[in-house]
XYZ file of C-alpha atoms in Angstrom:
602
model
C -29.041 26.923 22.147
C -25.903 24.960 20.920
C -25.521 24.377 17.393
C -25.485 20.542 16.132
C -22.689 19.740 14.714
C -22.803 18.985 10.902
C -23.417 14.990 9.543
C -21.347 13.490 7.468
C -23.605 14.129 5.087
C -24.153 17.577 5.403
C -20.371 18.115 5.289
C -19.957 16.168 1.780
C -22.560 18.342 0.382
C -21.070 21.826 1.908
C -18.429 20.854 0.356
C -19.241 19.825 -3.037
C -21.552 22.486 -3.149
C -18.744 25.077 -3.449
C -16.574 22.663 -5.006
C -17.039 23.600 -8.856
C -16.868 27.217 -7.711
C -13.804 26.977 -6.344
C -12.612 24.861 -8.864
C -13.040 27.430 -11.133
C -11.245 30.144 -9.172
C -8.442 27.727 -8.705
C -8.012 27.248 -12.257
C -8.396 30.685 -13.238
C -5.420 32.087 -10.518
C -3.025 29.055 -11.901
C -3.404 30.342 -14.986
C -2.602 34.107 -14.197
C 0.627 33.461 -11.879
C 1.761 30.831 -14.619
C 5.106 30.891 -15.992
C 4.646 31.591 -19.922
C 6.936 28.253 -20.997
C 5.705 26.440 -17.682
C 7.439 22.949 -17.307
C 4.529 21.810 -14.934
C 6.762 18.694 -14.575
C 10.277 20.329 -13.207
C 10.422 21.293 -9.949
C 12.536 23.937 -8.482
C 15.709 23.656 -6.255
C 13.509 24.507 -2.631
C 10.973 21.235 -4.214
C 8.483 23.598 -5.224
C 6.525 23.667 -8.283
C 6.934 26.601 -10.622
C 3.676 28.402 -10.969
C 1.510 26.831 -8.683
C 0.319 28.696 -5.591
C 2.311 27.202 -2.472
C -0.473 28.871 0.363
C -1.840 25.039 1.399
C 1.778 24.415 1.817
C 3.032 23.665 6.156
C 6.634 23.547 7.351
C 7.176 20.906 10.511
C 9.344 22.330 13.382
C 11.634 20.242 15.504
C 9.631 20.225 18.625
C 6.748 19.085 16.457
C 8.748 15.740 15.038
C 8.608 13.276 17.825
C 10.157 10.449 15.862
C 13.418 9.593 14.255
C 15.099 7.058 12.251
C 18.554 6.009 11.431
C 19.603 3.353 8.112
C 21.126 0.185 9.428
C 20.901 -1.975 6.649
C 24.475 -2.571 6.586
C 25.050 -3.693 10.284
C 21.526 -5.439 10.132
C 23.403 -7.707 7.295
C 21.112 -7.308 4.735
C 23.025 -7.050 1.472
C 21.386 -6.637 -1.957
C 21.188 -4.503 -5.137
C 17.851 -4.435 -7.327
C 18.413 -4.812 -11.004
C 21.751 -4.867 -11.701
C 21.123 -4.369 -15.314
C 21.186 -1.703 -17.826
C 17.583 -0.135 -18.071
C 16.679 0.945 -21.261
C 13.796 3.026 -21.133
C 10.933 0.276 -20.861
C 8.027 0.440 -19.339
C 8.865 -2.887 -16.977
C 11.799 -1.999 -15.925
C 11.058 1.573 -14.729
C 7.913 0.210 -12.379
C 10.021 -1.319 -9.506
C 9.869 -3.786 -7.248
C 9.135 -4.068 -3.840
C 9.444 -6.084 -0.441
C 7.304 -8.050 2.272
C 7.768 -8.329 5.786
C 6.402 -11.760 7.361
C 7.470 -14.417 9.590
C 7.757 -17.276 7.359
C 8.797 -19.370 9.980
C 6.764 -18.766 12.667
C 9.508 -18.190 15.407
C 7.556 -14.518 16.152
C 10.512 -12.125 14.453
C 9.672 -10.365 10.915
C 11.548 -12.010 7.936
C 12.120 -9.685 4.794
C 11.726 -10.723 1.235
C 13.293 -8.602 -1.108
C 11.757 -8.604 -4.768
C 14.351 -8.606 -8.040
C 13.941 -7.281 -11.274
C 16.682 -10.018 -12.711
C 16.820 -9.376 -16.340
C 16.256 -6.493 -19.272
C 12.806 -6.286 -20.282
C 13.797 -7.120 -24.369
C 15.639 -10.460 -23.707
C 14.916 -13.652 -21.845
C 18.779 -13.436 -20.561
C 19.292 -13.360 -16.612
C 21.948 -10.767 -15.513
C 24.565 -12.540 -13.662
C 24.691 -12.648 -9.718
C 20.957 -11.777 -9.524
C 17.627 -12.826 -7.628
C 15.009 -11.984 -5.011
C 16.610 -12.606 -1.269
C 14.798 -13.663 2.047
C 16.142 -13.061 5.003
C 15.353 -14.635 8.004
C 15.746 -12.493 11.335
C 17.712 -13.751 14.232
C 15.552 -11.629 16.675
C 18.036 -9.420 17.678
C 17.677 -6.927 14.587
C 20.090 -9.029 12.545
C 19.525 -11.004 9.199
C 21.073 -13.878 7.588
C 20.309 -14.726 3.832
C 18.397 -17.866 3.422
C 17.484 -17.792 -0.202
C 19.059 -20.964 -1.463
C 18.354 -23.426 2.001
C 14.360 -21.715 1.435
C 14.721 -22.810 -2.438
C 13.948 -19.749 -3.307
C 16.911 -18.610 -5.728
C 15.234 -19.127 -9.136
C 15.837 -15.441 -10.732
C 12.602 -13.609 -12.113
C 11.637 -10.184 -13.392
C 10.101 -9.856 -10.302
C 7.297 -7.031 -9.453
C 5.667 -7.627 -6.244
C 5.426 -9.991 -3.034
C 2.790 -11.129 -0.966
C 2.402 -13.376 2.180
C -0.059 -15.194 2.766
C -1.338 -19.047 4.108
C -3.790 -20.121 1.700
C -3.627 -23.640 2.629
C -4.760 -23.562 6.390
C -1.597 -25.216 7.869
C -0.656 -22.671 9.631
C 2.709 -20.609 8.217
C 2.522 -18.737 5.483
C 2.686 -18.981 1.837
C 4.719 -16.619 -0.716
C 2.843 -15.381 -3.986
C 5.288 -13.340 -6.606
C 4.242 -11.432 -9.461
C 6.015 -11.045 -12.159
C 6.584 -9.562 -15.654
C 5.710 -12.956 -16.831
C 4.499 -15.724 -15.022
C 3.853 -15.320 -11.221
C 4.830 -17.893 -8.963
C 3.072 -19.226 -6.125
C 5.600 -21.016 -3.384
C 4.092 -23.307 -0.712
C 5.573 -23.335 2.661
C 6.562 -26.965 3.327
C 7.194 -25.863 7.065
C 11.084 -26.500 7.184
C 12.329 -23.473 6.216
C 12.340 -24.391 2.409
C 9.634 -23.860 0.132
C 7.931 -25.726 -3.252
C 6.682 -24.108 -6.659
C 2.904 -25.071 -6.257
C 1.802 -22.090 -8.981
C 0.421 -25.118 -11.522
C -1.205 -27.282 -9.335
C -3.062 -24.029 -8.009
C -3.597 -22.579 -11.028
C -2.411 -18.608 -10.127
C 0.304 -18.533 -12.889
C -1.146 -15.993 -14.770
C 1.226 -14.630 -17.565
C 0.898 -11.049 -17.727
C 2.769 -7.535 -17.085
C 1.337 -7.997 -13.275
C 1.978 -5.794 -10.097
C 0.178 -6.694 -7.205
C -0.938 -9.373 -5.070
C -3.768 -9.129 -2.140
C -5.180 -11.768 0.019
C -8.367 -11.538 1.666
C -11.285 -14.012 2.312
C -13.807 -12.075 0.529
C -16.738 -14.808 0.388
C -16.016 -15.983 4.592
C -15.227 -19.247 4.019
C -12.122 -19.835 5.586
C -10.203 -20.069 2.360
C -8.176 -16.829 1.751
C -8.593 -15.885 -1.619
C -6.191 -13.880 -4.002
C -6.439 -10.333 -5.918
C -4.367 -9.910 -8.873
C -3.765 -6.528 -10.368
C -2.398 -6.570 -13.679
C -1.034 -3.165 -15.676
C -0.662 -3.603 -19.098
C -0.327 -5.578 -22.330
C 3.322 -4.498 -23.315
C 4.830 -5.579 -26.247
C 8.087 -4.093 -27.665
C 7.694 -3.620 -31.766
C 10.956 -2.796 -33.850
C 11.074 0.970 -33.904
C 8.747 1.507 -30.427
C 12.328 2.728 -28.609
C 13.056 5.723 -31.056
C 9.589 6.638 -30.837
C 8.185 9.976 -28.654
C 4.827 10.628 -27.237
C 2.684 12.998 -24.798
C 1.608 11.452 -21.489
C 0.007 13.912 -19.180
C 1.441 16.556 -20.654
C 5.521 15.930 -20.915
C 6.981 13.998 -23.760
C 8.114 10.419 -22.740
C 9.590 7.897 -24.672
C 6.608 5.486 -26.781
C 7.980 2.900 -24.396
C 7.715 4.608 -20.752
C 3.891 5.492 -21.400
C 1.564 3.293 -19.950
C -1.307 5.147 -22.165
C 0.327 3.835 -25.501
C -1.265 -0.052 -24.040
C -4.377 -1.322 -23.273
C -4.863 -2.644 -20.380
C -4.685 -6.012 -18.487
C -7.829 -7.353 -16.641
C -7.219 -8.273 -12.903
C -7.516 -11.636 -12.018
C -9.807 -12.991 -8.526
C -8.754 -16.018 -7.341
C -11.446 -18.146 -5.421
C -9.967 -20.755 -3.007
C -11.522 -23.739 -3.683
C -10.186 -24.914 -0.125
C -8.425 -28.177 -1.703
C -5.240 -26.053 -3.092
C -6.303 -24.766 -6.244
C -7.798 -21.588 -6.941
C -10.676 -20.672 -9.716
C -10.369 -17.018 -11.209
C -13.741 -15.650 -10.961
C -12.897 -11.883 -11.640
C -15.672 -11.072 -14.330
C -18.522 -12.803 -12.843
C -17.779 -11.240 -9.747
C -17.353 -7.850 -11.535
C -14.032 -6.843 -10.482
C -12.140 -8.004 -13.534
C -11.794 -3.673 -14.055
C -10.961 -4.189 -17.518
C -10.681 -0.510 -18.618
C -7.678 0.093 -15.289
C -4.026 -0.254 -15.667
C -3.878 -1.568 -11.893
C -1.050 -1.225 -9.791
C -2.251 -2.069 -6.039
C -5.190 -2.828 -4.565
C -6.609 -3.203 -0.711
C -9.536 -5.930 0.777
C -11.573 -3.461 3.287
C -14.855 -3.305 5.299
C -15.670 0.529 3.825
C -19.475 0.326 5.139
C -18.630 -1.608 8.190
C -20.958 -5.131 7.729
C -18.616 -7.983 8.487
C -17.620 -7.862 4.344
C -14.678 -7.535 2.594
C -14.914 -4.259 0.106
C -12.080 -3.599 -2.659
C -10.183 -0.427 -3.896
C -8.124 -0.772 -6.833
C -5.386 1.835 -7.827
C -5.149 2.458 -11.324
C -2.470 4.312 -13.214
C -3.791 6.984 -15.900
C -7.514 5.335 -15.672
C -10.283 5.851 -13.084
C -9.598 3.883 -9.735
C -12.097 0.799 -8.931
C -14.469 0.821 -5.966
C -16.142 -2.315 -5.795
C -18.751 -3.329 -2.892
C -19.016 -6.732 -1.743
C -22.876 -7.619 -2.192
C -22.395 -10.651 0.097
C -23.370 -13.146 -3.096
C -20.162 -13.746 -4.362
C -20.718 -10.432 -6.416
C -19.583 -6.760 -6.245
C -21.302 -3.586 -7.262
C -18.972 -1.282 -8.839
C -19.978 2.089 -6.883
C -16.255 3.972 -8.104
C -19.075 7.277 -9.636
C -21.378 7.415 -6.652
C -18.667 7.081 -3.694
C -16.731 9.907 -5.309
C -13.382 8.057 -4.595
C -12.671 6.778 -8.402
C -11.142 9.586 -10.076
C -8.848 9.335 -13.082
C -5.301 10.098 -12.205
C -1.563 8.088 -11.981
C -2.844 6.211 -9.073
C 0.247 3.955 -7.712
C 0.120 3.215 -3.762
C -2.628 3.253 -1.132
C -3.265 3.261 2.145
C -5.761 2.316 4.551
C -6.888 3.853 8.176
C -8.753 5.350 10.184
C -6.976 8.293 10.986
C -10.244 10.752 12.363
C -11.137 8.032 14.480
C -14.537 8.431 13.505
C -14.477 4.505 13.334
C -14.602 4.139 9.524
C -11.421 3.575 6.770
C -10.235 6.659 4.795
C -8.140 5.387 1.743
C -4.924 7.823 0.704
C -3.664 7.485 -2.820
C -0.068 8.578 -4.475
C -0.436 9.569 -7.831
C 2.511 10.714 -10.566
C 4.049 14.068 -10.490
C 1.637 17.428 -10.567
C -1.289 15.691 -9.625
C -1.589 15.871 -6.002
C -2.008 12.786 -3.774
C -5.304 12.355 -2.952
C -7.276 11.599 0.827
C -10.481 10.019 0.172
C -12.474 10.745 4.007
C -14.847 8.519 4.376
C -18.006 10.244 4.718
C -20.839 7.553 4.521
C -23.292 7.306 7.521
C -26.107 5.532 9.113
C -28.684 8.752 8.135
C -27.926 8.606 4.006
C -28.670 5.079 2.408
C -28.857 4.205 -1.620
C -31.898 3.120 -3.512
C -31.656 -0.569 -1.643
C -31.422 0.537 1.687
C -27.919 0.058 2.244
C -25.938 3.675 4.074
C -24.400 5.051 1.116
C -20.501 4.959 0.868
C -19.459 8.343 -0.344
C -16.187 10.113 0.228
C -14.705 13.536 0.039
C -10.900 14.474 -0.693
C -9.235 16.456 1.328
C -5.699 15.963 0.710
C -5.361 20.199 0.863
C -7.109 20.812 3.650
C -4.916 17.957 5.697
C -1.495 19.346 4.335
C -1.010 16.302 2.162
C -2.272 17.980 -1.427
C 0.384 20.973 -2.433
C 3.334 18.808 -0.667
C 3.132 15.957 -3.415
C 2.689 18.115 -6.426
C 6.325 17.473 -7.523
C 6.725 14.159 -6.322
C 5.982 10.665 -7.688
C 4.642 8.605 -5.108
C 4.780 5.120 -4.776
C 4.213 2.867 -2.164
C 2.737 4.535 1.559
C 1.278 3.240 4.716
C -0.318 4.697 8.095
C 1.905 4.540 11.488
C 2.257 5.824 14.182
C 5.866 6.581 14.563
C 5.981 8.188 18.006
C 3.082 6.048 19.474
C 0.955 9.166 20.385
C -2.357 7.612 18.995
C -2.045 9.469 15.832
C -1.252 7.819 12.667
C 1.370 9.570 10.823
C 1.923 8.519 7.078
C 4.892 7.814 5.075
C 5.369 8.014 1.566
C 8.097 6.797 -1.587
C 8.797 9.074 -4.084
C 10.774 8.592 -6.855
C 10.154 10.021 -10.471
C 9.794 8.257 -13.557
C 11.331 10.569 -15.853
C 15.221 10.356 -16.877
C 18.178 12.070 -16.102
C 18.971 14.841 -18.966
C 22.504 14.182 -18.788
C 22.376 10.353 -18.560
C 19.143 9.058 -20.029
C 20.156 5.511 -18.290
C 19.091 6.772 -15.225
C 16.154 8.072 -13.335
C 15.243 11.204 -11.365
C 15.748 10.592 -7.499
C 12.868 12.526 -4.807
C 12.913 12.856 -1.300
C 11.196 10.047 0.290
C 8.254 11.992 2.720
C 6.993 10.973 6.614
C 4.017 13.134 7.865
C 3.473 13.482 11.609
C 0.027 13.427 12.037
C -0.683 16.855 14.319
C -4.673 16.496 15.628
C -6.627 18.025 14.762
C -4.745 20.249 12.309
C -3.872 17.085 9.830
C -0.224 16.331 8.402
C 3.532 17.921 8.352
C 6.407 16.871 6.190
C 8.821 15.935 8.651
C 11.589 16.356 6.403
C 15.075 16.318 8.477
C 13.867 16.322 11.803
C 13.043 12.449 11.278
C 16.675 11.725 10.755
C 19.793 13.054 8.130
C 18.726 9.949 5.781
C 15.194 11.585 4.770
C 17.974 14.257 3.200
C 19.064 11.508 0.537
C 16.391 11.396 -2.743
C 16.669 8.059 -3.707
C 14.514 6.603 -6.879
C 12.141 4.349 -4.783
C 9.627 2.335 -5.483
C 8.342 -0.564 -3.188
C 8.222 -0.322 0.430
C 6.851 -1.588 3.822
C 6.066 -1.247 7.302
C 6.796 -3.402 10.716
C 8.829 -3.355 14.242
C 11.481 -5.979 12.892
C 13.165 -5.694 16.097
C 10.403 -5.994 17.996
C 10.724 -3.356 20.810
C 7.495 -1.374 20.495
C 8.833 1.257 17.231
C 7.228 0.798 13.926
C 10.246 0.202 11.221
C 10.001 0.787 7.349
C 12.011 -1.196 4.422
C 12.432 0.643 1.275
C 13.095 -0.813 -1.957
C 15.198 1.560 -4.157
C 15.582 1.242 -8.135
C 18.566 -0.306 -9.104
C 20.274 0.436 -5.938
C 20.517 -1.232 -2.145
C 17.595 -0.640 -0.374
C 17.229 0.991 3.206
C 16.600 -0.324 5.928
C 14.722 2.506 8.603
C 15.008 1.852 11.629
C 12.925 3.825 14.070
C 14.993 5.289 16.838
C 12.394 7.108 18.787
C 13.344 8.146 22.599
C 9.651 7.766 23.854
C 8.567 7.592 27.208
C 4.727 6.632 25.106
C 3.067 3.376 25.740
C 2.014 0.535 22.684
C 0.199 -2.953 22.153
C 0.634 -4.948 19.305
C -2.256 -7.540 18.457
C -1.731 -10.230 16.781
C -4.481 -12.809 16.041
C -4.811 -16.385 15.177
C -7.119 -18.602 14.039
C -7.495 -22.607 13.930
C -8.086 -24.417 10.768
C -9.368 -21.720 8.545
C -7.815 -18.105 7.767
C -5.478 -18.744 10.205
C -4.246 -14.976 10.277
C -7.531 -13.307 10.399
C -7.447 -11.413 7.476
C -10.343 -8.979 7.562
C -11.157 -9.055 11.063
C -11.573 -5.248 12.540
C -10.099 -4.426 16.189
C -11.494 -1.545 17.790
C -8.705 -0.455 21.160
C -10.607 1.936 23.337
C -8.746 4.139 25.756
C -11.145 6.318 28.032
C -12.913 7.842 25.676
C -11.129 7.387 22.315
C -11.367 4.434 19.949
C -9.006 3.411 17.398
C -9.979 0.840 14.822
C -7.339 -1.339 12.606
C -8.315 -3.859 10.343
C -6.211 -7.113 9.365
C -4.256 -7.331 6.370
C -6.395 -4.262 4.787
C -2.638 -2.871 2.961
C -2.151 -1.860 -0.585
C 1.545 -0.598 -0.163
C 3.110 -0.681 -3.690
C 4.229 -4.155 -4.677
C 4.641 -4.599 -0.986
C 3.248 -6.397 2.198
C 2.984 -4.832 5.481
C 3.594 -7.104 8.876
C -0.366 -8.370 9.653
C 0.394 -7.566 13.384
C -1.872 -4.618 14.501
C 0.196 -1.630 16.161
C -1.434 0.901 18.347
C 0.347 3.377 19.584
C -1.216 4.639 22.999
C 0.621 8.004 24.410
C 0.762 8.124 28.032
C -1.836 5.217 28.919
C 0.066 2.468 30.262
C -3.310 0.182 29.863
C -6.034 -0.304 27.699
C -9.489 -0.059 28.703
C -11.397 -2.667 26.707
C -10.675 -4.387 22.787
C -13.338 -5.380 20.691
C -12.295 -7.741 18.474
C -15.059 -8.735 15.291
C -13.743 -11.771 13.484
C -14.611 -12.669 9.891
C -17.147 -15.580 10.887
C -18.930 -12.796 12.556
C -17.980 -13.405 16.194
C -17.666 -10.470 18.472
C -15.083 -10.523 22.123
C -14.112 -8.058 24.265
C -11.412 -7.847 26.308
C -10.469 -5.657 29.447
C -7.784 -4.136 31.302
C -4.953 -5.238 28.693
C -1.527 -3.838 30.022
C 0.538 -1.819 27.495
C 4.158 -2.372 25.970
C 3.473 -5.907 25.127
C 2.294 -8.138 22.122
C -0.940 -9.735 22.935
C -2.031 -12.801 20.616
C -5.488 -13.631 20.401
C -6.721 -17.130 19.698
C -9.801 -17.707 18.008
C -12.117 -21.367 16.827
C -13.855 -20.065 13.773
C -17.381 -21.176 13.027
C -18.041 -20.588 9.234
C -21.149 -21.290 7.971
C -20.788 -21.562 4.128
């Protein structure tokens, strides 16, 4: 008699069942191959990290890489330095900033908005020559800097970007956060845009990082998360001063653990242009994280927008949406809230078990971590709902040992070679200083994994082009085919340098659809609405606007790469409203838009 294969369920407990065993093995074997003065914090000239056991790690081969990419910022015109300034070992200037791909107006080619840090962290003084850029693209993988004609040239200590149209008309809208207060510009529809952060009421001024919109109550109005880090304030003295984070001695300044923390802020769209923050009586204020991204997601699958927050040296936030306007904060029972440097995440389904798995970077020596979701239709909580619960196996996919002495930033799912796989990407770039010049930072490697089912993830290192030879210190980056021929492209924003511009350069003979949907009068990009592409008998589910790159914002188009199938049997589309269409016989290399009339009922 066959055996059944093992439940979710049964495969969470296996697994957690030998967990503190193994744990304590683990510990045990670090401690007798450890170094006697082990600098947990250094890592060696081959990237390894003294003392640690390197049998999880896996070395890619050429034949294996199927995907390359070449920099072309230069010749694409894009020409731009992030802070220009001096950095002087504060905690602001050190965090980044990062970049958004959308098409602001509307003429179906990616623009890029590149975020500025434009002054010193201790003085209100602008340095000279600097801002945020946006760059329109011509459509033929060229840009041309419209920052001034888009009034968009007032300089700010500028974090993160997002895009998104909050007032229904139908291009999109550009929210900045700052260190400071974050600006909200409106889209007038001309190719220029107009402050509206006080008349919407989203100027919050804090130390904030990210931005995510997401219509989290389904009523049309997209609504705005707000993750805010820390209450920083520079006291005479705080510079000279030392402390311990993690471990390593960092300047007072550099430590995120020496502040409290900064509640996150939920706008509500009151669907007349103003926005009411309703974070603490919808319980996701997550007072007690230092948050640096976060990600609107359907985790159990039922037509509502979940939340996972990314906190930095505090436990992450997993909040369910309870359908009421409230959320239930489940970060203990789902297993998926640990307490680590939490930066970046990244959402997908990349089993295609047709549920989201969320990936996490975290600072150096802690291992990124893969939460799988593991919840399931035969396991339900105390109120009848399936329990969300998820396991990490960042080892046991390749992605644990390989991040140990990296600091990862911001990361996103792709698939690169448009084999059906999502491969992963990842920016590194360490937060501790030069010994020799204490002005500047560490550079890593930046990482891409091809994704190599069912075995999991390899570090494509070189074989995905001479650039991934370069550290750089990096911080913010995105995702999206800026050229538009079928080849997922990445932007990288790079601390106080000019950042790259990866352009995929894949010889592929493998098939792709991109889906892009619309919607009249109300969420007009679809955020939140889940696309399930069958092919035979595979599925592969995306979800709209779902994110959480580091002080970044990914294209909203959905990619699916489809190997050798030059068709697609049948896409299921469920909107937010709650509508459900299906479509058949969809031929491949193409983007397909998909119209849809909304019918809210709140």
């Amino acid at each position: 008699m066959p055996r059944r294969p093992l439940s979710k369920r049964q495969r969470l407990m296996l697994y957690w069942g030998g967990a503190s065993g193994a744990a304590i093995v683990a510990a045990t074997m670090i401690l007798l191959i450890a170094k006697p003065q082990l600098d947990p914090y250094a890592p060696e000239a081959d990237g390894s990290v003294a003392g640690l056991t390197s049998v999880l790690s896996r070395t890619s081969t050429a034949a294996m890489v199927q995907f390359s990419f070449a920099e072309t910022r230069e010749s694409a015109g894009i020409d731009f330095r992030h802070f220009p300034a001096t950095r002087r070992s504060l905690l602001p200037e050190d965090m980044g900033s990062g970049i958004a791909w959308g098409d602001y107006d509307d003429d179906g080619d990616l623009d890029l908005y590149l975020v500025n840090f434009c002054r010193p962290a201790d003085t209100q003084m602008q340095s000279a020559g600097c801002r945020s850029a946006l760059y329109a693209n011509d459509g033929s993988g060229h840009f041309s800097d419209v920052t001034t004609k888009a009034r968009l040239d007032t300089p700010v200590a500028g974090l993160g970007a997002t895009w998104g149209d909050y007032d229904n008309d139908d291009d999109l809208d550009l929210y900045l956060t700052n260190f400071g207060a974050n600006t909200l510009y409106r889209n007038n529809g001309d190719g220029s845009f107009s402050d509206a952060t006080e008349s919407a009421g989203v100027g919050d001024n804090a130390f904030s990082a990210g931005g995510a919109w997401g219509d989290y109550d389904n009523d049309g109005n997209i609504d705005l998360y707000v993750t805010n880090y820390v209450r920083f304030e520079l006291r005479e003295g705080d510079i000279e001063r030392r402390s311990r984070h993690t471990g390593s001695e960092v300047p007072y300044t550099l430590n995120p653990s020496a502040y409290p923390p900064e509640p996150n802020r939920l706008y509500r769209n009151n669907g007349d242009g103003s926005f009411t923050d309703v974070a603490d009586a919808a319980g996701v204020a997550n007072h007690t994280g230092r948050s640096l991204a976060s990600s609107w997601v359907d985790l159990d699958g039922d037509g509502l927008l979940d939340l996972y927050v990314a906190n930095d040296v505090s436990s992450n936030g997993v909040f369910r949406n309870m359908g009421d306007g409230t959320f239930a904060d489940i970060g203990a029972s789902s297993l998926a809230a640990d307490y680590r440097g939490a930066m970046g995440l990244a959402v997908g389904d990349y089993d295609g078990d047709a549920d989201f798995d969320i990936f996490v970077t975290h600072w150096v020596a802690q291992e990124n971590a893969f939460f799988e979701n593991m919840s399931s239709e035969d396991w339900v909580d105390s109120e009848g709902r399936d329990r969300l619960a998820f396991m990490d196996v960042a080892d046991a996919i390749g992605l644990g040992q390989a991040s140990l002495p990296m600091v990862g930033w911001s990361t996103g799912f792709a698939d690169f070679d448009n084999d059906a796989d999502p491969d992963l990407w990842i920016v590194n770039g360490n937060t501790l200083e030069q010994s020799a010049d204490n002005k500047l930072l560490r550079p890593q490697l930046m990482q891409i994994f091809t994704h190599e089912s069912p075995g999991g993830f390899y570090d494509a290192g070189t074989h995905a082009g001479t650039i991934l030879a370069t550290p750089i210190v990096g911080r913010g980056g995105a995702q999206g085919d800026f050229d538009a021929d079928g080849k997922i492209d990445l932007c990288i924003l790079v601390h106080g340098a000019k950042p790259l511009l990866l352009h995929n350069v894949t010889d592929s003979e493998n098939h792709w659809l991109g889906v892009r949907l619309r919607q009249h009068g109300a969420n007009t990009r679809g955020l939140g609405a889940r696309v399930a592409l069958r092919t035979g008998d595979r599925i592969q589910l995306r979800q709209v606007g779902v994110g959480g790159a580091y002080l970044s914002h990914n294209d909203t188009d959905l990619h699916f790469g489809l190997a050798n199938t030059d068709s697609v049997d049948e896409i299921t589309i469920h909107w937010p409203d709650g509508a459900t269409e299906s479509h058949q016989g969809i031929p491949a290399d193409q983007v397909v838009t998909f119209t849809h009339e909304p019918n809210y009922l709140n």
